[in-house]
Tab-separated table of C-alpha atoms in Angstrom:
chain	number	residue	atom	x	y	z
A	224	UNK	CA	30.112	-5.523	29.124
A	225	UNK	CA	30.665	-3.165	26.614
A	226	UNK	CA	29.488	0.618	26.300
A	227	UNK	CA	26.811	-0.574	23.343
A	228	UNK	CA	25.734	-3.764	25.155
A	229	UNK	CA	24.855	-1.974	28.357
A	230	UNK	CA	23.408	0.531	26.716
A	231	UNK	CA	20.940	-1.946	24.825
A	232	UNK	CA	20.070	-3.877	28.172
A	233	UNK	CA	19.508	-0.702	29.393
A	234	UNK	CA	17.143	0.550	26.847
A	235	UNK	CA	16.431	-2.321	24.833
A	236	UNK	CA	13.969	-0.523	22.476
A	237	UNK	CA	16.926	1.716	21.153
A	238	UNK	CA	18.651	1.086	17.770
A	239	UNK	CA	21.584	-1.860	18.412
A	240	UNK	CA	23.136	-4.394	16.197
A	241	UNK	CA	20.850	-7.408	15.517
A	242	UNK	CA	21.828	-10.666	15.113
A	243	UNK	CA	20.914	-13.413	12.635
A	244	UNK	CA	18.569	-14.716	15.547
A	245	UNK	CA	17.302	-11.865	16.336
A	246	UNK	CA	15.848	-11.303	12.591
A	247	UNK	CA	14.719	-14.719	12.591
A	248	UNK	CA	12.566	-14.123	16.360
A	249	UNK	CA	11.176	-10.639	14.301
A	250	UNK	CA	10.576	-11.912	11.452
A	251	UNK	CA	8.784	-14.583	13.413
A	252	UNK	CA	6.966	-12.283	15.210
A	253	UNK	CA	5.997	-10.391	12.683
A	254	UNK	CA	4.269	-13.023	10.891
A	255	UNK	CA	2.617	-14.356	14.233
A	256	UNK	CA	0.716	-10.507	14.380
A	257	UNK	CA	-0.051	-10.204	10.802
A	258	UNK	CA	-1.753	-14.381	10.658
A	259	UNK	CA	-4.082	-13.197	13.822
A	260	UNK	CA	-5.487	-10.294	11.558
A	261	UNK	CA	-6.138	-12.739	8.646
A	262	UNK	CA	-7.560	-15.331	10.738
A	263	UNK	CA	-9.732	-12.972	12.348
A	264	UNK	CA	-10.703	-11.405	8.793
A	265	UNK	CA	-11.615	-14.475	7.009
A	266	UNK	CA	-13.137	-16.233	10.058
A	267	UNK	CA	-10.653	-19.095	10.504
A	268	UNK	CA	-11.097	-19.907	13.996
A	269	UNK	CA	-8.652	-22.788	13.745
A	270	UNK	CA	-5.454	-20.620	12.341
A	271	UNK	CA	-6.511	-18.199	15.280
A	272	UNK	CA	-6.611	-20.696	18.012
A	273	UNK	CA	-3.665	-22.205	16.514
A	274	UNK	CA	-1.940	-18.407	17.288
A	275	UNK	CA	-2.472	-18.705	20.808
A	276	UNK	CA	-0.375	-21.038	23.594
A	277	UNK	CA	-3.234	-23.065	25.569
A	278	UNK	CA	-3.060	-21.077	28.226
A	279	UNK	CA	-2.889	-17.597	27.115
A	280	UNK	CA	-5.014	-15.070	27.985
A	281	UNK	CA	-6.607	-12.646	25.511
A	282	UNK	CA	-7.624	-9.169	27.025
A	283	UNK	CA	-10.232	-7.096	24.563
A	284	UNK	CA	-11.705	-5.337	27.802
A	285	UNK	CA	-14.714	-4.594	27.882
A	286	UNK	CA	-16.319	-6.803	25.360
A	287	UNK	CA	-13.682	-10.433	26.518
A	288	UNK	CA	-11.140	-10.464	28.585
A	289	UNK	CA	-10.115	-14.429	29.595
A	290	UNK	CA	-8.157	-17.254	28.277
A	291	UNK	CA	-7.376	-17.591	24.858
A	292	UNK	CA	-9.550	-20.363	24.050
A	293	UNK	CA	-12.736	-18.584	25.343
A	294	UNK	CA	-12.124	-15.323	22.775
A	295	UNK	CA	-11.891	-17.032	19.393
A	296	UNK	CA	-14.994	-19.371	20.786
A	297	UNK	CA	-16.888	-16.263	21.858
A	298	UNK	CA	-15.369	-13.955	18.679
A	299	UNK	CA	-17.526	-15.790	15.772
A	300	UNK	CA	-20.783	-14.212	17.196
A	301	UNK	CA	-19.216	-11.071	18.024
A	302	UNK	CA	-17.334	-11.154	14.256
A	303	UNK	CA	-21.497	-12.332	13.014
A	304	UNK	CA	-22.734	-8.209	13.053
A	305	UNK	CA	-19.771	-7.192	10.479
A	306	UNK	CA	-20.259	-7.850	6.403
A	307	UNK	CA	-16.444	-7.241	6.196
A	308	UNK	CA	-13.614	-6.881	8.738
A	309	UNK	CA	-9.819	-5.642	7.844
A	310	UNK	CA	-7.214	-5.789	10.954
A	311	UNK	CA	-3.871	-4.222	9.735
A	312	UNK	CA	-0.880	-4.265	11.579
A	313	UNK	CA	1.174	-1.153	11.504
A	314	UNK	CA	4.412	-0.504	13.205
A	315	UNK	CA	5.600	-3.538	15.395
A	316	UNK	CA	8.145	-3.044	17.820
A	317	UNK	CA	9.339	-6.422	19.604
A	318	UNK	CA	12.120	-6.417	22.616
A	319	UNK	CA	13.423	-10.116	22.881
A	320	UNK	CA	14.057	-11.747	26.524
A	321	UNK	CA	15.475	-15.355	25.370
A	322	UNK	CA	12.421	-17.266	24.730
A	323	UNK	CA	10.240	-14.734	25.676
A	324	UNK	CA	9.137	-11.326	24.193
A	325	UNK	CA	6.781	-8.461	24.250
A	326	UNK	CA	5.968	-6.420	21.440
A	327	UNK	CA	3.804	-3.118	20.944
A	328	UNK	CA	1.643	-3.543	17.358
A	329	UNK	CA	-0.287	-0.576	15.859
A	330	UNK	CA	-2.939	-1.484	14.100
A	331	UNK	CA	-6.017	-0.266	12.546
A	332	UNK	CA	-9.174	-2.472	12.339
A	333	UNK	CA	-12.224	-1.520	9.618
A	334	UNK	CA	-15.259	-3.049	10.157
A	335	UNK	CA	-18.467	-2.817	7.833
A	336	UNK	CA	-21.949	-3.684	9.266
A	337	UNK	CA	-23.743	-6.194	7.887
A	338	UNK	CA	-26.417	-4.181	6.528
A	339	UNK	CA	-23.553	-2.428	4.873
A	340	UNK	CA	-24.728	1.440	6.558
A	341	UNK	CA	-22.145	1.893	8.540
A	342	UNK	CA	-18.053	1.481	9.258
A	343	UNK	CA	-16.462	1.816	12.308
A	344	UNK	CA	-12.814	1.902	12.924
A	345	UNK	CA	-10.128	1.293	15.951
A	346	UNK	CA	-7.052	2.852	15.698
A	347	UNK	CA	-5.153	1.102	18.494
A	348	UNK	CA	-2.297	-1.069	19.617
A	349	UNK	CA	-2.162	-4.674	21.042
A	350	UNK	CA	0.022	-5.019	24.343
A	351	UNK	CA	1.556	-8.613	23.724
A	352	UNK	CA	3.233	-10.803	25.409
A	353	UNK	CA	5.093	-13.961	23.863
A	354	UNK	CA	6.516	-17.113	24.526
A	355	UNK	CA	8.912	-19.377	22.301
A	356	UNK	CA	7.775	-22.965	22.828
A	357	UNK	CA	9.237	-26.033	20.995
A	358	UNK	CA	10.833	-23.551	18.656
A	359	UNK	CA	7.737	-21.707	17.874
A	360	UNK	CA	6.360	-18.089	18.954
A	361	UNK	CA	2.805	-17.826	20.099
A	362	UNK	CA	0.614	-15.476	21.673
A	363	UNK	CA	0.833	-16.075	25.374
A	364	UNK	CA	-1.002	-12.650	26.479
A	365	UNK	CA	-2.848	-10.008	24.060
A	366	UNK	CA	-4.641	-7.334	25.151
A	367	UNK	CA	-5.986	-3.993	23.127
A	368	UNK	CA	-5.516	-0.612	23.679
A	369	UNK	CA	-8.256	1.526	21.873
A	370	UNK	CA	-6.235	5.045	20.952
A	371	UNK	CA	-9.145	6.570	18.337
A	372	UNK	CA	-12.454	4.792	17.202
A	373	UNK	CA	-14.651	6.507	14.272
A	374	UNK	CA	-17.734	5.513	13.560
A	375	UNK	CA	-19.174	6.653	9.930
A	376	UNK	CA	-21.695	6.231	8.129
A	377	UNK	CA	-20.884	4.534	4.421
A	378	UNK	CA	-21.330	7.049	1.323
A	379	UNK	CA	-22.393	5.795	-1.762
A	380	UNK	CA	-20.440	6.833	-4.332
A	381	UNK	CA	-18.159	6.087	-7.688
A	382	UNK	CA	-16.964	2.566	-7.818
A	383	UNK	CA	-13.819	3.818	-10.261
A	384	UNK	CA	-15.068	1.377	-12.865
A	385	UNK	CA	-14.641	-1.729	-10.441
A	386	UNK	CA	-17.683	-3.887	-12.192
A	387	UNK	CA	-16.651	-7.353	-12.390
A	388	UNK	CA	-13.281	-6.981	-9.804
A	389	UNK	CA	-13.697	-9.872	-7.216
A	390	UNK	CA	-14.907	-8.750	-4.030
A	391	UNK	CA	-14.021	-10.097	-0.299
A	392	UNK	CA	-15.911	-11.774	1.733
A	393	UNK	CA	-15.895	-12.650	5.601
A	394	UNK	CA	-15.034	-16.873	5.510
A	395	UNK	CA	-14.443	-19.471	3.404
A	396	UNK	CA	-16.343	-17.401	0.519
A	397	UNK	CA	-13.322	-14.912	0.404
A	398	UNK	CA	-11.889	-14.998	-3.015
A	399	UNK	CA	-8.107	-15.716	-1.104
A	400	UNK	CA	-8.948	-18.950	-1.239
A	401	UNK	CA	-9.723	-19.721	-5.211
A	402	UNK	CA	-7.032	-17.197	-5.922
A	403	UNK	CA	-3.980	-18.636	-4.033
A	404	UNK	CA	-4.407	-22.365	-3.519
A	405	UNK	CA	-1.760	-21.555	-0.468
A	406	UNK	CA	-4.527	-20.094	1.200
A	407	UNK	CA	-7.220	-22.717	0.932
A	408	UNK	CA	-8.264	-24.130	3.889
């Protein structure tokens, strides 16, 4: 083994060479993350359950923590107090194992009560653990680590001239789906 290649098994977060393959399992990966916050954002329980192996385990301690399956059927009442949700995925670092990975996403996740008063926000990271099955990555363990929450009250002020601009929506009333036939469901 060479200086480089122990060094990477050694440390396999540290800069390296990547291979076709391994672009291919990030860009993979990448895509995976980003679908769970637009699934969770415009309520489309199927695409999130879809995300998931059947049985992974989803870990949003203290509110769920459980299989898979049980958080997206327990995360529509949960999702029922917020007018509008954004998850965004920030830096993603993965570190492939074969058909197996783990990966450290920061992300920030708005949410707007329904009453429209108030926004909180998480400023976290999801713990994840993934598994290559039949040539496709899922979710086989995601759990949340909360690094900063605000909570803030919403201040009315100028809307820049935005009279007529479409405006999102939690669900199937989200303007995604008239806009980019893609995205209908």
């Amino acid at each position: 083994m060479g200086a480089a290649a122990a060094a990477a098994a050694a440390r396999p977060l540290a800069p390296r060479p990547l291979t076709p393959g391994d672009l291919a399992d990030h860009e993979a990966l990448r895509h995976l993350v980003t679908l769970y916050g637009h699934a969770v954002d415009r309520r489309d329980y199927a695409l999130l359950r879809a995300l998931y192996h059947d049985d992974a385990v989803d870990d949003h301690t203290p509110y769920y923590c459980g299989p898979a399956a049980g958080y997206v059927d327990w995360l529509p009442g949960m999702m029922a107090q917020w007018r509008a949700t954004q998850h965004i995925m920030l830096s993603q670092l993965f570190v492939l194992d074969g058909d197996r990975a783990e990966g450290e996403i920061a992300a920030r996740a708005w949410h707007l009560t329904a009453d429209g008063t108030r926004q909180f926000v998480a400023w976290g990271r999801y713990a994840d653990h993934y598994h290559r099955r039949d040539g496709v990555w899922r979710f086989a363990r995601r759990a949340f680590i909360l690094d900063f929450a605000e909570d803030l009250p919403v201040q009315a002020g100028s809307d820049f001239g935005s009279a007529g601009v479409a405006v999102g929506a939690a669900g199937v009333a989200d303007p995604i789906h008239r806009l980019l036939a893609g995205f209908a469901r």
